Amino acid sequence: MTHITKEELLEKIFHEDYENLKGKKLRMTRVRVPGKEVCLAHIICPSQACIYQNLSLHIGVHEGEDHTGESIGMIRFTPWEAVVVAADIAVKSSDVQISFMDRFCGSLIITGGLSQVRTAVEEVVRYFHEELGFRTCEIHKS
């Protein structure tokens, strides 16, 4: 990756106006505009104890429950708020649990049996692609 100077950047941005703007105070604001996309869809099947514990998915379970060995589905969205819709679709399409959901970063982790997690992830990706017009990625499994 080549670096450019501030002057080269301003010249690229303002083209013909660059000469008129030289020496004047400019204020630039960077704005991130997230696209509509599902940028990660991954299934870990079945999980080992270390993965489950490092993701803190063992916190909050009832005494006597052991979810180790369940499959884990991870999905990442932009815009981030889409994760709320995805969580709703996941639990309505299959018998899975929401293990983690972050509406500020767009991350969703679901857990359950392998076939249930696969069904939920596939349905979420399908819905976002076909119904909402999102760009989607392939679903990967490990």
Coordinates of N, CA and C in Angstrom, one line a residue:
M1 N 0.9 -1.2 0.0 CA 0.0 0.0 0.0 C 0.9 1.2 0.0
T2 N 0.7 2.1 -0.9 CA 1.5 3.3 -1.0 C 0.8 4.4 -0.2
H3 N 1.6 5.3 0.4 CA 1.0 6.4 1.2 C 1.1 7.6 0.3
I4 N 0.1 8.5 0.5 CA 0.1 9.8 -0.2 C 0.1 10.9 0.9
T5 N 0.6 12.0 0.4 CA 0.6 13.2 1.4 C -0.7 13.8 1.5
K6 N -0.9 14.7 2.5 CA -2.2 15.4 2.7 C -2.5 16.2 1.5
E7 N -1.5 16.8 0.9 CA -1.8 17.7 -0.3 C -2.2 16.8 -1.5
E8 N -1.6 15.6 -1.6 CA -2.1 14.8 -2.7 C -3.5 14.3 -2.5
L9 N -3.8 14.0 -1.3 CA -5.2 13.6 -1.0 C -6.2 14.7 -1.3
L10 N -5.9 15.9 -0.8 CA -6.8 17.0 -1.1 C -7.0 17.3 -2.6
E11 N -5.9 17.2 -3.3 CA -5.9 17.4 -4.7 C -6.8 16.3 -5.4
K12 N -6.7 15.1 -4.9 CA -7.6 14.0 -5.5 C -9.0 14.3 -5.2
I13 N -9.3 14.7 -4.0 CA -10.7 14.9 -3.6 C -11.3 16.1 -4.3
F14 N -10.6 17.2 -4.3 CA -11.2 18.5 -4.8 C -10.9 18.8 -6.3
H15 N -10.1 18.0 -6.9 CA -9.8 18.2 -8.4 C -9.5 19.7 -8.8
E16 N -10.4 20.3 -9.6 CA -10.2 21.6 -10.1 C -10.2 22.7 -9.0
D17 N -11.0 22.5 -8.0 CA -11.1 23.5 -6.9 C -9.9 23.5 -6.0
Y18 N -9.0 22.6 -6.2 CA -7.8 22.5 -5.2 C -7.0 23.8 -5.2
E19 N -6.8 24.4 -6.4 CA -6.0 25.6 -6.4 C -6.7 26.8 -5.7
N20 N -8.0 26.9 -5.8 CA -8.7 27.9 -5.1 C -8.8 27.7 -3.6
L21 N -8.7 26.4 -3.2 CA -8.8 26.1 -1.7 C -7.5 26.2 -1.0
K22 N -6.4 26.3 -1.7 CA -5.0 26.3 -1.1 C -5.0 27.4 0.0
G23 N -4.5 27.1 1.2 CA -4.3 28.1 2.2 C -5.5 28.4 3.0
K24 N -6.7 27.9 2.6 CA -7.9 28.1 3.4 C -8.1 27.0 4.4
K25 N -8.8 27.3 5.4 CA -9.1 26.3 6.4 C -10.2 25.3 5.9
L26 N -9.9 24.1 6.0 CA -10.9 23.1 5.6 C -11.2 22.2 6.8
R27 N -12.4 21.7 6.8 CA -12.7 20.7 7.8 C -13.3 19.5 7.1
M28 N -12.7 18.4 7.4 CA -13.1 17.1 6.7 C -13.7 16.2 7.8
T29 N -14.7 15.5 7.4 CA -15.3 14.5 8.3 C -15.4 13.2 7.6
R30 N -14.9 12.2 8.3 CA -15.0 10.8 7.7 C -16.3 10.2 8.2
V31 N -17.1 9.6 7.4 CA -18.3 9.0 7.8 C -18.3 7.5 7.2
R32 N -18.6 6.6 8.1 CA -18.6 5.2 7.6 C -20.1 4.9 7.4
V33 N -20.3 4.5 6.1 CA -21.7 4.1 5.8 C -21.7 2.6 5.5
P34 N -22.2 1.8 6.5 CA -22.2 0.4 6.3 C -23.1 0.0 5.2
G35 N -22.7 -1.0 4.5 CA -23.6 -1.6 3.4 C -24.5 -2.6 4.1
K36 N -25.4 -3.1 3.3 CA -26.3 -4.1 3.7 C -25.7 -5.5 3.4
E37 N -25.1 -6.1 4.4 CA -24.4 -7.3 4.1 C -24.3 -8.3 5.3
V38 N -24.3 -9.5 5.0 CA -23.9 -10.6 5.9 C -22.5 -10.9 5.6
C39 N -21.6 -10.5 6.4 CA -20.2 -10.7 6.0 C -19.5 -11.9 6.6
L40 N -20.2 -12.6 7.5 CA -19.6 -13.8 8.1 C -20.8 -14.7 8.5
A41 N -20.7 -16.0 8.1 CA -21.6 -17.0 8.5 C -20.8 -18.3 8.6
H42 N -20.7 -18.7 9.9 CA -19.8 -19.8 10.2 C -20.4 -20.7 11.2
I43 N -20.2 -22.0 11.0 CA -20.7 -23.0 11.9 C -19.5 -23.8 12.5
I44 N -19.4 -23.9 13.8 CA -18.4 -24.7 14.4 C -19.2 -25.9 15.0
C45 N -18.8 -27.1 14.5 CA -19.6 -28.3 14.9 C -18.7 -29.5 15.2
P46 N -19.0 -30.2 16.3 CA -19.5 -29.6 17.6 C -18.3 -28.9 18.3
S47 N -18.6 -28.0 19.2 CA -17.6 -27.2 19.8 C -16.8 -28.1 20.9
Q48 N -15.6 -27.7 21.1 CA -14.8 -28.3 22.2 C -14.9 -27.4 23.4
A49 N -14.7 -27.9 24.6 CA -14.8 -27.1 25.8 C -14.1 -25.8 25.8
C50 N -12.8 -25.8 25.3 CA -12.0 -24.6 25.3 C -12.6 -23.5 24.4
I51 N -13.2 -23.9 23.3 CA -13.9 -22.8 22.5 C -15.1 -22.3 23.2
Y52 N -15.9 -23.1 23.7 CA -17.1 -22.7 24.4 C -16.7 -21.8 25.6
Q53 N -15.7 -22.1 26.4 CA -15.3 -21.3 27.5 C -14.6 -20.0 27.1
N54 N -13.8 -20.0 26.1 CA -13.1 -18.8 25.7 C -14.1 -17.8 25.1
L55 N -15.2 -18.3 24.5 CA -16.2 -17.4 24.0 C -17.2 -17.0 25.2
S56 N -16.9 -17.5 26.4 CA -17.8 -17.2 27.6 C -19.2 -17.7 27.4
L57 N -19.4 -18.7 26.6 CA -20.7 -19.3 26.4 C -21.2 -20.2 27.5
H58 N -20.3 -20.4 28.5 CA -20.7 -21.3 29.6 C -21.3 -20.4 30.7
I59 N -21.2 -19.1 30.6 CA -21.7 -18.2 31.7 C -23.2 -18.0 31.5
G60 N -23.8 -18.1 32.7 CA -25.3 -17.9 32.7 C -26.1 -19.1 32.5
V61 N -25.5 -20.3 32.3 CA -26.3 -21.5 32.2 C -26.7 -22.0 33.6
H62 N -27.8 -22.7 33.6 CA -28.3 -23.2 34.9 C -27.5 -24.3 35.4
E63 N -27.4 -24.5 36.7 CA -26.6 -25.5 37.3 C -27.1 -26.9 36.7
G64 N -26.1 -27.7 36.4 CA -26.4 -29.0 35.9 C -26.4 -29.0 34.3
E65 N -26.6 -27.9 33.7 CA -26.6 -27.8 32.2 C -25.2 -27.8 31.7
D66 N -24.9 -28.5 30.7 CA -23.6 -28.5 30.0 C -23.8 -28.4 28.5
H67 N -23.5 -27.3 28.0 CA -23.7 -27.1 26.5 C -22.5 -27.4 25.7
T68 N -21.4 -27.8 26.4 CA -20.2 -28.2 25.7 C -20.5 -29.3 24.7
G69 N -20.0 -29.2 23.5 CA -20.3 -30.2 22.5 C -21.4 -29.8 21.5
E70 N -22.2 -28.7 21.9 CA -23.2 -28.2 21.0 C -22.5 -27.4 19.9
S71 N -23.2 -27.3 18.8 CA -22.6 -26.5 17.7 C -22.8 -25.0 17.9
I72 N -22.0 -24.2 17.3 CA -22.0 -22.8 17.4 C -22.1 -22.2 16.0
G73 N -23.1 -21.3 15.9 CA -23.3 -20.5 14.7 C -22.9 -19.1 14.9
M74 N -22.0 -18.5 14.1 CA -21.6 -17.1 14.2 C -22.0 -16.4 12.9
I75 N -22.7 -15.3 13.1 CA -23.1 -14.5 11.9 C -22.8 -13.0 12.2
R76 N -22.3 -12.3 11.2 CA -21.9 -10.9 11.4 C -22.6 -10.0 10.3
F77 N -23.2 -8.9 10.8 CA -24.0 -8.1 9.9 C -23.6 -6.6 9.8
T78 N -23.8 -5.9 8.7 CA -23.9 -4.5 8.7 C -25.2 -4.2 7.9
P79 N -26.0 -3.2 8.3 CA -25.8 -2.4 9.5 C -26.0 -3.3 10.8
W80 N -25.5 -2.9 11.8 CA -25.4 -3.7 13.0 C -26.8 -4.0 13.6
E81 N -27.7 -3.1 13.5 CA -29.1 -3.4 14.0 C -29.8 -4.6 13.4
A82 N -29.3 -5.0 12.3 CA -29.9 -6.2 11.6 C -29.8 -7.4 12.4
V83 N -28.9 -7.4 13.4 CA -28.7 -8.6 14.3 C -30.0 -8.9 15.1
V84 N -30.8 -7.9 15.3 CA -32.0 -8.1 16.1 C -33.0 -9.0 15.2
V85 N -33.1 -8.6 14.0 CA -34.0 -9.3 13.1 C -33.4 -10.8 12.9
A86 N -32.1 -10.9 12.8 CA -31.5 -12.2 12.6 C -31.8 -13.1 13.8
A87 N -31.7 -12.6 15.0 CA -31.9 -13.4 16.2 C -33.4 -13.9 16.2
D88 N -34.3 -13.0 15.8 CA -35.7 -13.4 15.7 C -35.9 -14.6 14.7
I89 N -35.3 -14.4 13.6 CA -35.5 -15.4 12.5 C -34.8 -16.7 13.0
A90 N -33.7 -16.7 13.6 CA -32.9 -17.9 14.1 C -33.8 -18.7 15.0
V91 N -34.3 -18.0 16.1 CA -35.1 -18.8 17.1 C -36.4 -19.3 16.6
K92 N -37.0 -18.6 15.6 CA -38.3 -19.0 15.0 C -38.1 -20.1 14.0
S93 N -36.9 -20.2 13.4 CA -36.7 -21.2 12.3 C -36.2 -22.6 12.9
S94 N -35.7 -22.6 14.1 CA -35.0 -23.8 14.6 C -34.9 -23.7 16.1
D95 N -34.7 -24.9 16.7 CA -34.5 -24.9 18.2 C -33.1 -24.6 18.6
V96 N -32.8 -23.3 18.6 CA -31.5 -22.8 19.0 C -31.6 -21.8 20.1
Q97 N -30.5 -21.5 20.7 CA -30.4 -20.5 21.8 C -29.6 -19.4 21.3
I98 N -30.0 -18.1 21.7 CA -29.1 -17.0 21.5 C -28.1 -16.9 22.6
S99 N -26.8 -17.2 22.2 CA -25.8 -17.2 23.2 C -25.1 -15.8 23.4
F100 N -25.1 -15.1 22.3 CA -24.5 -13.7 22.3 C -25.1 -12.9 21.2
M101 N -25.5 -11.7 21.5 CA -26.0 -10.8 20.5 C -25.5 -9.4 20.8
D102 N -24.9 -8.7 19.8 CA -24.4 -7.4 20.0 C -25.0 -6.5 18.9
R103 N -26.0 -5.7 19.3 CA -26.6 -4.8 18.3 C -25.8 -3.6 17.9
F104 N -24.7 -3.4 18.7 CA -23.8 -2.2 18.4 C -22.6 -2.6 17.5
C105 N -22.4 -3.9 17.3 CA -21.3 -4.4 16.4 C -21.8 -5.4 15.4
G106 N -23.1 -5.8 15.5 CA -23.7 -6.7 14.5 C -23.3 -8.1 14.6
S107 N -22.9 -8.6 15.8 CA -22.5 -10.0 16.0 C -23.6 -10.8 16.6
L108 N -23.8 -12.1 16.1 CA -24.8 -13.0 16.7 C -24.1 -14.3 16.8
I109 N -24.2 -15.0 18.0 CA -23.8 -16.3 18.2 C -25.0 -17.1 18.7
I110 N -25.3 -18.2 18.0 CA -26.3 -19.1 18.4 C -25.7 -20.5 18.7
T111 N -26.4 -21.2 19.6 CA -25.9 -22.6 19.9 C -27.1 -23.5 19.9
G112 N -26.7 -24.8 19.7 CA -27.7 -25.9 19.7 C -27.1 -27.1 19.0
G113 N -28.0 -28.0 18.7 CA -27.5 -29.2 17.9 C -27.1 -28.8 16.5
L114 N -26.3 -29.6 15.9 CA -25.7 -29.3 14.6 C -26.8 -29.0 13.5
S115 N -27.8 -29.9 13.4 CA -28.8 -29.6 12.4 C -29.6 -28.4 12.7
Q116 N -29.9 -28.1 13.9 CA -30.7 -26.9 14.3 C -29.9 -25.7 14.0
V117 N -28.6 -25.6 14.4 CA -27.8 -24.5 14.1 C -27.6 -24.3 12.6
R118 N -27.4 -25.3 11.9 CA -27.3 -25.2 10.4 C -28.6 -24.7 9.8
T119 N -29.7 -25.2 10.2 CA -31.0 -24.7 9.7 C -31.2 -23.2 10.0
A120 N -30.9 -22.8 11.2 CA -31.0 -21.4 11.6 C -30.1 -20.5 10.8
V121 N -28.9 -20.8 10.7 CA -27.9 -20.0 10.0 C -28.3 -19.9 8.5
E122 N -28.7 -21.0 7.9 CA -29.1 -21.0 6.5 C -30.4 -20.2 6.3
E123 N -31.3 -20.2 7.2 CA -32.5 -19.5 7.1 C -32.3 -18.0 7.3
V124 N -31.4 -17.6 8.2 CA -31.0 -16.2 8.4 C -30.4 -15.7 7.1
V125 N -29.4 -16.4 6.6 CA -28.7 -15.9 5.4 C -29.7 -15.9 4.2
R126 N -30.5 -16.9 4.1 CA -31.5 -16.9 3.0 C -32.4 -15.6 3.1
Y127 N -33.0 -15.4 4.3 CA -33.9 -14.3 4.5 C -33.3 -13.0 4.1
F128 N -32.1 -12.8 4.6 CA -31.4 -11.5 4.4 C -31.1 -11.3 2.9
H129 N -30.8 -12.4 2.2 CA -30.5 -12.3 0.8 C -31.7 -12.1 0.0
E130 N -32.7 -13.0 0.1 CA -33.9 -13.0 -0.7 C -34.9 -12.0 -0.3
E131 N -35.2 -11.8 0.9 CA -36.2 -10.9 1.4 C -35.8 -9.4 1.6
L132 N -34.6 -9.2 2.1 CA -34.1 -7.9 2.4 C -33.1 -7.3 1.4
G133 N -32.6 -8.2 0.5 CA -31.7 -7.7 -0.6 C -30.3 -7.4 -0.1
F134 N -29.9 -8.1 1.0 CA -28.5 -7.9 1.5 C -27.5 -8.8 0.6
R135 N -26.3 -8.3 0.5 CA -25.2 -9.1 0.0 C -24.9 -10.1 1.1
T136 N -24.7 -11.4 0.7 CA -24.4 -12.4 1.7 C -23.2 -13.2 1.3
C137 N -22.6 -13.8 2.3 CA -21.4 -14.6 2.0 C -21.9 -16.1 2.1
E138 N -20.9 -17.0 1.7 CA -21.2 -18.4 1.9 C -21.2 -18.8 3.3
I139 N -21.8 -19.8 3.6 CA -21.8 -20.4 5.0 C -20.7 -21.4 5.1
H140 N -19.8 -21.2 6.0 CA -18.6 -22.1 6.2 C -18.8 -22.9 7.4
K141 N -18.3 -24.1 7.4 CA -18.3 -25.0 8.5 C -16.9 -25.5 8.9
S142 N -16.7 -25.7 10.2 CA -15.4 -26.3 10.6 C -15.7 -27.4 11.6

